[in-house]
mmCIF file of C-alpha atoms in Angstrom:
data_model
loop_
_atom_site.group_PDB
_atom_site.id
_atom_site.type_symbol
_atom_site.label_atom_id
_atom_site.label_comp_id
_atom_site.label_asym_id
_atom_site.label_seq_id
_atom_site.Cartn_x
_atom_site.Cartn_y
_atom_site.Cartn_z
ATOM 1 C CA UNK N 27 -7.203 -7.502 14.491
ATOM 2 C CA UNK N 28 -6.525 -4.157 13.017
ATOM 3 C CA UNK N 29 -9.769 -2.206 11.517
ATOM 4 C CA UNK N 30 -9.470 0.418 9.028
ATOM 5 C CA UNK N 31 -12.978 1.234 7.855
ATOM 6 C CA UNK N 32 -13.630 3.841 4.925
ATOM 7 C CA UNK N 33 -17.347 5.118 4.652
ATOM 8 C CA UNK N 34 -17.858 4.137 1.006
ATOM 9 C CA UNK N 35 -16.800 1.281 -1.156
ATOM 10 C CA UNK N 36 -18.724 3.360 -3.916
ATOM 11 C CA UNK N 37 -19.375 6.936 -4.653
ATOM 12 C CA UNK N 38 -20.110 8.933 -7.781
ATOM 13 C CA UNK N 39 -20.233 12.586 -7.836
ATOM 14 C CA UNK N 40 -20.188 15.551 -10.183
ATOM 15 C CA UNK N 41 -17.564 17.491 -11.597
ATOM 16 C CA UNK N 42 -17.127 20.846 -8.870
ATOM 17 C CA UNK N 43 -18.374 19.303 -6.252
ATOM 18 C CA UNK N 44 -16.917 19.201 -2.832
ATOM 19 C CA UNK N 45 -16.361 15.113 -1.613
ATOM 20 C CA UNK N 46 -15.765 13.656 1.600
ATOM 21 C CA UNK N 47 -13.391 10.152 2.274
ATOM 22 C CA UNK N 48 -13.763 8.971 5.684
ATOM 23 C CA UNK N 49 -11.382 7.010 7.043
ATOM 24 C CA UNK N 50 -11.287 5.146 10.645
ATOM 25 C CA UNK N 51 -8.704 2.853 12.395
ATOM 26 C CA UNK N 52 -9.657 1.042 15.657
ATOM 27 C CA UNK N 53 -6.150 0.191 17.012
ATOM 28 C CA UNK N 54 -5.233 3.820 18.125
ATOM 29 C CA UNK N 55 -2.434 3.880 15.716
ATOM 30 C CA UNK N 56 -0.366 7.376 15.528
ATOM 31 C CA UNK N 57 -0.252 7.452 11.629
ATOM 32 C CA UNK N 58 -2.242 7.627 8.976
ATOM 33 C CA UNK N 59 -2.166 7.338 5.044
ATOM 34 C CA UNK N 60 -4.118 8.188 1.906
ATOM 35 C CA UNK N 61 -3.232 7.077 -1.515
ATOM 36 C CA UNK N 62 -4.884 6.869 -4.857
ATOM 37 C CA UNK N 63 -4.809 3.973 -7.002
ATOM 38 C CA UNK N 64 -4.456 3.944 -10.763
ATOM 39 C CA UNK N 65 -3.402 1.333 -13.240
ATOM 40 C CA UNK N 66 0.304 0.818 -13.655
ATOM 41 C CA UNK N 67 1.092 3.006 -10.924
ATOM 42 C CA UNK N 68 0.969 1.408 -7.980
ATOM 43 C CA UNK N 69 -0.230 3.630 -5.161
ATOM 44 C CA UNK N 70 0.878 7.002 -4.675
ATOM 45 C CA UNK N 71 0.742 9.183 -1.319
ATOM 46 C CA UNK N 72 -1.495 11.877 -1.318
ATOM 47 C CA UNK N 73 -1.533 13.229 2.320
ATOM 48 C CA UNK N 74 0.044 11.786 5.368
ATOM 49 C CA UNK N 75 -0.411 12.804 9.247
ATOM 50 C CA UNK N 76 1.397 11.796 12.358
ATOM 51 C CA UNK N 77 -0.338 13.146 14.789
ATOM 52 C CA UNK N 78 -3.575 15.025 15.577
ATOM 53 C CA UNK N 79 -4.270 18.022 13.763
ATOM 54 C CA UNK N 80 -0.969 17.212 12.284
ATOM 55 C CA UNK N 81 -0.660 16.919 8.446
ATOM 56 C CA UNK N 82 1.781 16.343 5.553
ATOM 57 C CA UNK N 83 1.948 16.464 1.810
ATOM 58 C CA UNK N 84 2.750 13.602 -0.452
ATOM 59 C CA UNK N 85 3.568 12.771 -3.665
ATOM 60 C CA UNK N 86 0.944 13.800 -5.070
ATOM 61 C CA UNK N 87 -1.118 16.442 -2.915
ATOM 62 C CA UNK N 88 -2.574 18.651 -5.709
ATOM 63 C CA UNK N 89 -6.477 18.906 -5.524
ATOM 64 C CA UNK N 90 -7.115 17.188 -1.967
ATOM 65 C CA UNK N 91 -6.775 18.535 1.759
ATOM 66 C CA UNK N 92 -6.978 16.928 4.667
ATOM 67 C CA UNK N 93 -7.965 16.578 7.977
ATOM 68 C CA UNK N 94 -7.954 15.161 11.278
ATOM 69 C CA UNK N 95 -9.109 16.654 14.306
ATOM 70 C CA UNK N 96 -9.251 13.327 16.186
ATOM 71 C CA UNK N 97 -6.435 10.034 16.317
ATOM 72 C CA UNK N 98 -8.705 7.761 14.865
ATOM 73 C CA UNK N 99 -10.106 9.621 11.622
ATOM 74 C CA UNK N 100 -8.671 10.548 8.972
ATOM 75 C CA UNK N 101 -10.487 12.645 6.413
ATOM 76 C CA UNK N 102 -9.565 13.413 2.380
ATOM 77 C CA UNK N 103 -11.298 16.142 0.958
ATOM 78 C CA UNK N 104 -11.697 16.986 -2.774
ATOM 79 C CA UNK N 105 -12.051 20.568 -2.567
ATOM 80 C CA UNK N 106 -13.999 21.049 -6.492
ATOM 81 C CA UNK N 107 -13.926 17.633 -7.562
ATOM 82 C CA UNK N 108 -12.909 16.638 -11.653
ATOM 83 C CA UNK N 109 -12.651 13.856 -13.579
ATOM 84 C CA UNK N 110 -8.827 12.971 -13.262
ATOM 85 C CA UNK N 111 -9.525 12.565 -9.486
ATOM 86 C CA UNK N 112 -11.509 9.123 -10.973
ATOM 87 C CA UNK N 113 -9.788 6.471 -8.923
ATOM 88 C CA UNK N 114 -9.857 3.951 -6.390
ATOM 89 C CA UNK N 115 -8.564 5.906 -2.622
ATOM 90 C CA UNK N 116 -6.788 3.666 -0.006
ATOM 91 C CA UNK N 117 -6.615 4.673 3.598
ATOM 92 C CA UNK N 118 -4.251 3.166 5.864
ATOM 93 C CA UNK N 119 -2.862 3.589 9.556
ATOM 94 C CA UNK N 120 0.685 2.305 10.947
ATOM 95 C CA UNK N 121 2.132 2.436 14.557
ATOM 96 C CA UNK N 122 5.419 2.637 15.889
ATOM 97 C CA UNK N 123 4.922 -0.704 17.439
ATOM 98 C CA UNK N 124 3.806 -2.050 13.942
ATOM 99 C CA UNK N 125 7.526 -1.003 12.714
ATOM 100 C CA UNK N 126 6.118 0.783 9.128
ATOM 101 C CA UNK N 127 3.403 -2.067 8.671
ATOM 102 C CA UNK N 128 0.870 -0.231 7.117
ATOM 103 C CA UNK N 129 -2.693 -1.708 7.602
ATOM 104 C CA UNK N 130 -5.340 -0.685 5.297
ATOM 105 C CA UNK N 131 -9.062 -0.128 4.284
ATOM 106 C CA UNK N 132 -11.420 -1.933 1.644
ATOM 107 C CA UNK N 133 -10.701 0.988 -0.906
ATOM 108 C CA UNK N 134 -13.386 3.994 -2.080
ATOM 109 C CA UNK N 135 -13.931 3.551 -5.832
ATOM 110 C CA UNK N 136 -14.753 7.052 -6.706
ATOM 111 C CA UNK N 137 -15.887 8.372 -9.864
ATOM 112 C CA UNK N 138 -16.668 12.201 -10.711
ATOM 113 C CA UNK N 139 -18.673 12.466 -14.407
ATOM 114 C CA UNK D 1 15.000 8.847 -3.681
ATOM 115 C CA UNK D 2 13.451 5.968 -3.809
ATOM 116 C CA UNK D 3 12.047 3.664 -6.313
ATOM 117 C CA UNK D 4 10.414 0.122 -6.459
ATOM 118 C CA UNK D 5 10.353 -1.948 -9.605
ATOM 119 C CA UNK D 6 7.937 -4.636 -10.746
ATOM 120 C CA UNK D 7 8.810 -5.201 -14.397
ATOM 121 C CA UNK D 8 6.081 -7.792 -14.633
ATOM 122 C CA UNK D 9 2.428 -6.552 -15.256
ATOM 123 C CA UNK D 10 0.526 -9.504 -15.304
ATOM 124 C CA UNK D 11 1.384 -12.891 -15.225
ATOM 125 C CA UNK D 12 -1.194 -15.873 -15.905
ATOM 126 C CA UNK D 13 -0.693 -19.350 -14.884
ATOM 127 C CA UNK D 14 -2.411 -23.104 -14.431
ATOM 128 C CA UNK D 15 -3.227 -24.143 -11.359
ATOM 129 C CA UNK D 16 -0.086 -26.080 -9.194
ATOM 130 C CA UNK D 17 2.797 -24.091 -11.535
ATOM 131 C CA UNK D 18 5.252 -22.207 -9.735
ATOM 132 C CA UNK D 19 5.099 -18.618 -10.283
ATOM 133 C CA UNK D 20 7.862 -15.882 -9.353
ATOM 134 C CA UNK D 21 7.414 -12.007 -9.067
ATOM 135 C CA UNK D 22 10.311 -10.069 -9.334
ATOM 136 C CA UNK D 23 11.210 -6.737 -7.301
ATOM 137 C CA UNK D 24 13.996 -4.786 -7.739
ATOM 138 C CA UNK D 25 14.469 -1.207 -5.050
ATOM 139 C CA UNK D 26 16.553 1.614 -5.082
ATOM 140 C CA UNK D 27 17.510 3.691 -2.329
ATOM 141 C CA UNK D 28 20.583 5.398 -0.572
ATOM 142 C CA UNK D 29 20.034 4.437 3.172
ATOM 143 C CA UNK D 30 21.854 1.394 4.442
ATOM 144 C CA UNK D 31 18.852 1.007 6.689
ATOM 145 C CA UNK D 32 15.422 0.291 4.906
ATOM 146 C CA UNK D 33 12.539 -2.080 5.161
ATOM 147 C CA UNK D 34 10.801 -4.018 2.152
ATOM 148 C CA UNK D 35 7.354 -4.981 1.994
ATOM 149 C CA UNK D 36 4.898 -7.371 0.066
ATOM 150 C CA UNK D 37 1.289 -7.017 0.081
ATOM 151 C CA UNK D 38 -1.491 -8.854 -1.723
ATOM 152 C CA UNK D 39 -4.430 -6.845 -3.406
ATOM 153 C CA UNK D 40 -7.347 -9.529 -3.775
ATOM 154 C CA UNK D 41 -10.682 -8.763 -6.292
ATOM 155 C CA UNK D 42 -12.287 -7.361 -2.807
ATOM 156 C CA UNK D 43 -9.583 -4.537 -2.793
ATOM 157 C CA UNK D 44 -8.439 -4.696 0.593
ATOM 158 C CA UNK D 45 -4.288 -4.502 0.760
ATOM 159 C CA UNK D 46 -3.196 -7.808 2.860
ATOM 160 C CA UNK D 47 0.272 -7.396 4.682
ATOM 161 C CA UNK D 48 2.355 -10.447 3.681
ATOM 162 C CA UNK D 49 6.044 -10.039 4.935
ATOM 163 C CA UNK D 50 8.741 -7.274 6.361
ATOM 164 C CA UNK D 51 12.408 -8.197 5.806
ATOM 165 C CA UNK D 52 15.297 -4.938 6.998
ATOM 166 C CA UNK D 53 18.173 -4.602 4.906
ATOM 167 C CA UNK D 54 20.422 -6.166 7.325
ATOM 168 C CA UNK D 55 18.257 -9.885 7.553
ATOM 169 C CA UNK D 56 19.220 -11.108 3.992
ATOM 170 C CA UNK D 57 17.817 -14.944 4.784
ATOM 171 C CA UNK D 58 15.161 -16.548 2.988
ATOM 172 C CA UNK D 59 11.829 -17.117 4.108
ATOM 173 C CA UNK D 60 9.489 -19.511 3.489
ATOM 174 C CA UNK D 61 5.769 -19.435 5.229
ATOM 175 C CA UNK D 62 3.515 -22.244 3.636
ATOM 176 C CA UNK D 63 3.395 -21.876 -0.475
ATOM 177 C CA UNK D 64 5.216 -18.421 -0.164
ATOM 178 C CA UNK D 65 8.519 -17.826 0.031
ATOM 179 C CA UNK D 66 11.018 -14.890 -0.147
ATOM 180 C CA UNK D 67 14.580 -14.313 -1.424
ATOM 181 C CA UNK D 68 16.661 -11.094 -0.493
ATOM 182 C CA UNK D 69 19.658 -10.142 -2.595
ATOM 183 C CA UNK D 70 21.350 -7.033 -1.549
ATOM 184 C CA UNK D 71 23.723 -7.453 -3.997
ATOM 185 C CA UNK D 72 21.296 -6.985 -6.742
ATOM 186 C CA UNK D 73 18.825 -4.879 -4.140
ATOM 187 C CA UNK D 74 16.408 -7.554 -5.268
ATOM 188 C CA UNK D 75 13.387 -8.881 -2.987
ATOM 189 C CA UNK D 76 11.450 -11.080 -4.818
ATOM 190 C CA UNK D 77 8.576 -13.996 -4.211
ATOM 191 C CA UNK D 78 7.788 -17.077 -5.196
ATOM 192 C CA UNK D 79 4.431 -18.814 -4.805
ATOM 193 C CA UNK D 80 4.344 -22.526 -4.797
ATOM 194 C CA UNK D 81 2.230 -24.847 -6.402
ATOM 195 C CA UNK D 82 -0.396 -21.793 -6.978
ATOM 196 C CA UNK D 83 -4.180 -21.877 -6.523
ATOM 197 C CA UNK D 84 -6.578 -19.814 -7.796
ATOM 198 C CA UNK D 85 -7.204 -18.075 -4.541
ATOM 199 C CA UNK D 86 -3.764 -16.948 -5.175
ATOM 200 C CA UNK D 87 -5.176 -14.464 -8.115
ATOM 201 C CA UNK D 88 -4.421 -11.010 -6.877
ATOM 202 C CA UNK D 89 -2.281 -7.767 -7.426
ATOM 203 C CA UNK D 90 1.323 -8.107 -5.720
ATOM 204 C CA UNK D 91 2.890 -4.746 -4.536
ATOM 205 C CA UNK D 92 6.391 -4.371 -3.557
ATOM 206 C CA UNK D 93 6.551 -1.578 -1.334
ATOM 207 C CA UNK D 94 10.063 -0.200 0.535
ATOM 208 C CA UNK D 95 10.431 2.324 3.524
ATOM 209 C CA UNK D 96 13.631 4.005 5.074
ATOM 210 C CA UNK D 97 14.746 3.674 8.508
ATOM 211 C CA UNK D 98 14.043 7.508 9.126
ATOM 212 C CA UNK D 99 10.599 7.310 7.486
ATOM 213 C CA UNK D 100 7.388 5.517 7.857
ATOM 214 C CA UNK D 101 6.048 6.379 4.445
ATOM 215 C CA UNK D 102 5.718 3.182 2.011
ATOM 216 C CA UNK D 103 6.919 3.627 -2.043
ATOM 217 C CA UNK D 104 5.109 1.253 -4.047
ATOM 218 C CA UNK D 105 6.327 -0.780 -7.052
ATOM 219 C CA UNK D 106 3.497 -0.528 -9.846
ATOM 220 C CA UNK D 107 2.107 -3.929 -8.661
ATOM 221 C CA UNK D 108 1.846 -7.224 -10.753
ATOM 222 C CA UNK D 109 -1.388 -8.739 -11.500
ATOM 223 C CA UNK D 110 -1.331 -12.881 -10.870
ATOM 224 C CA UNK D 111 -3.903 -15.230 -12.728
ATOM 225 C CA UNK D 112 -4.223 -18.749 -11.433
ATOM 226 C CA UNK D 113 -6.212 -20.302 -13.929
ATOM 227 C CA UNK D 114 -7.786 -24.135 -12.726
#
């Protein structure tokens, strides 16, 4: 089975600060997603990356950076964290061979007060 | 572009009733790939079905089924004789054939009530 494990189901931090989502898949998959989840709309892309060290904006990229420096972790960063950033954040991976199945994490419910 | 619509927000039901969730896409390709996934309380996104644009027949796995209409770019699905287990967020998601990014319908929140 497919395993795509974020770091936190939880995390609360403070307006400014600088916040970390891990993300890890098991299945050596080429892509990887992060989205944000909000009432009534859905999820929405923030960053996507094909590759290693390879990285592409979403819909909604404003505020977060990414990285990944290695195929199986995937990394969102919330360079001065506020409170509209308040949300539950989705990773997920997808493979060629898993033609656009997207496979995904437990969700980080993150809150910045 | 391209855009998924689930009109329905939330839809509550008793225990063994039928219930339907509607999805309506938009998109230019002539090649694209629809997608249904189930949100439960725990959070976790569960894949349910692919369909492509060119396999427009029904299909039916256990209490779930699915009916593709290209004429009205509908891809809707129907849960049978629902249980409470079934109580989740539904998201209707669609890709293109040059793209492996998923657009997501809004989601519709299902309450099986026993």
């Amino acid at each position: 089975d497919v395993k795509v494990t974020q770091s936190s189901r939880y995390l609360v931090k403070r307006t400014g600060e600088k916040v970390f989502l891990e993300c890890v898949q098991d299945m050596d998959h080429e892509n990887m997603f992060w989205y944000r989840q909000d009432p009534g709309l859905g999820l929405r892309l923030i960053y996507f990356s094909y590759d290693v060290k390879m990285k592409e904006k979403g819909d909604i990229p404003e505020g977060y950076s990414v990285s990944r420096e290695k195929k199986e972790r995937f990394s969102l960063i919330l360079e001065s964290a506020s409170t509209n950033q308040t949300s539950m954040y989705l990773c997920a991976s997808s493979s060629y061979s898993t033609k656009n199945i997207q496979y995904f994490g437990a969700g980080t419910r993150l809150s910045v007060l | 572009a391209q855009k998924v619509t689930q009109a329905q927000t939330e839809i509550s039901v008793v225990e063994k009733e039928d219930v339907t969730l509607d999805c309506v896409y938009e998109t230019r390709d002539t090649t694209y790939y629809l997608f249904w996934y189930k949100q439960p309380p725990s959070g976790e996104l569960v894949f349910l079905i692919r369909r492509n644009s060119f396999d427009e027949q029904n299909e039916i796995s256990g209490r779930y089924s699915w009916n593709f209409q290209k004429s009205t770019s509908s891809f809707n699905f129907t849960i049978t004789a629902s249980q409470v287990v079934d109580s989740a967020v539904y998201f209707c998601a669609l890709s293109e054939s040059t793209d492996y990014k998923l657009s997501f319908g809004a989601g519709t929140t299902v309450t099986v009530r026993a």
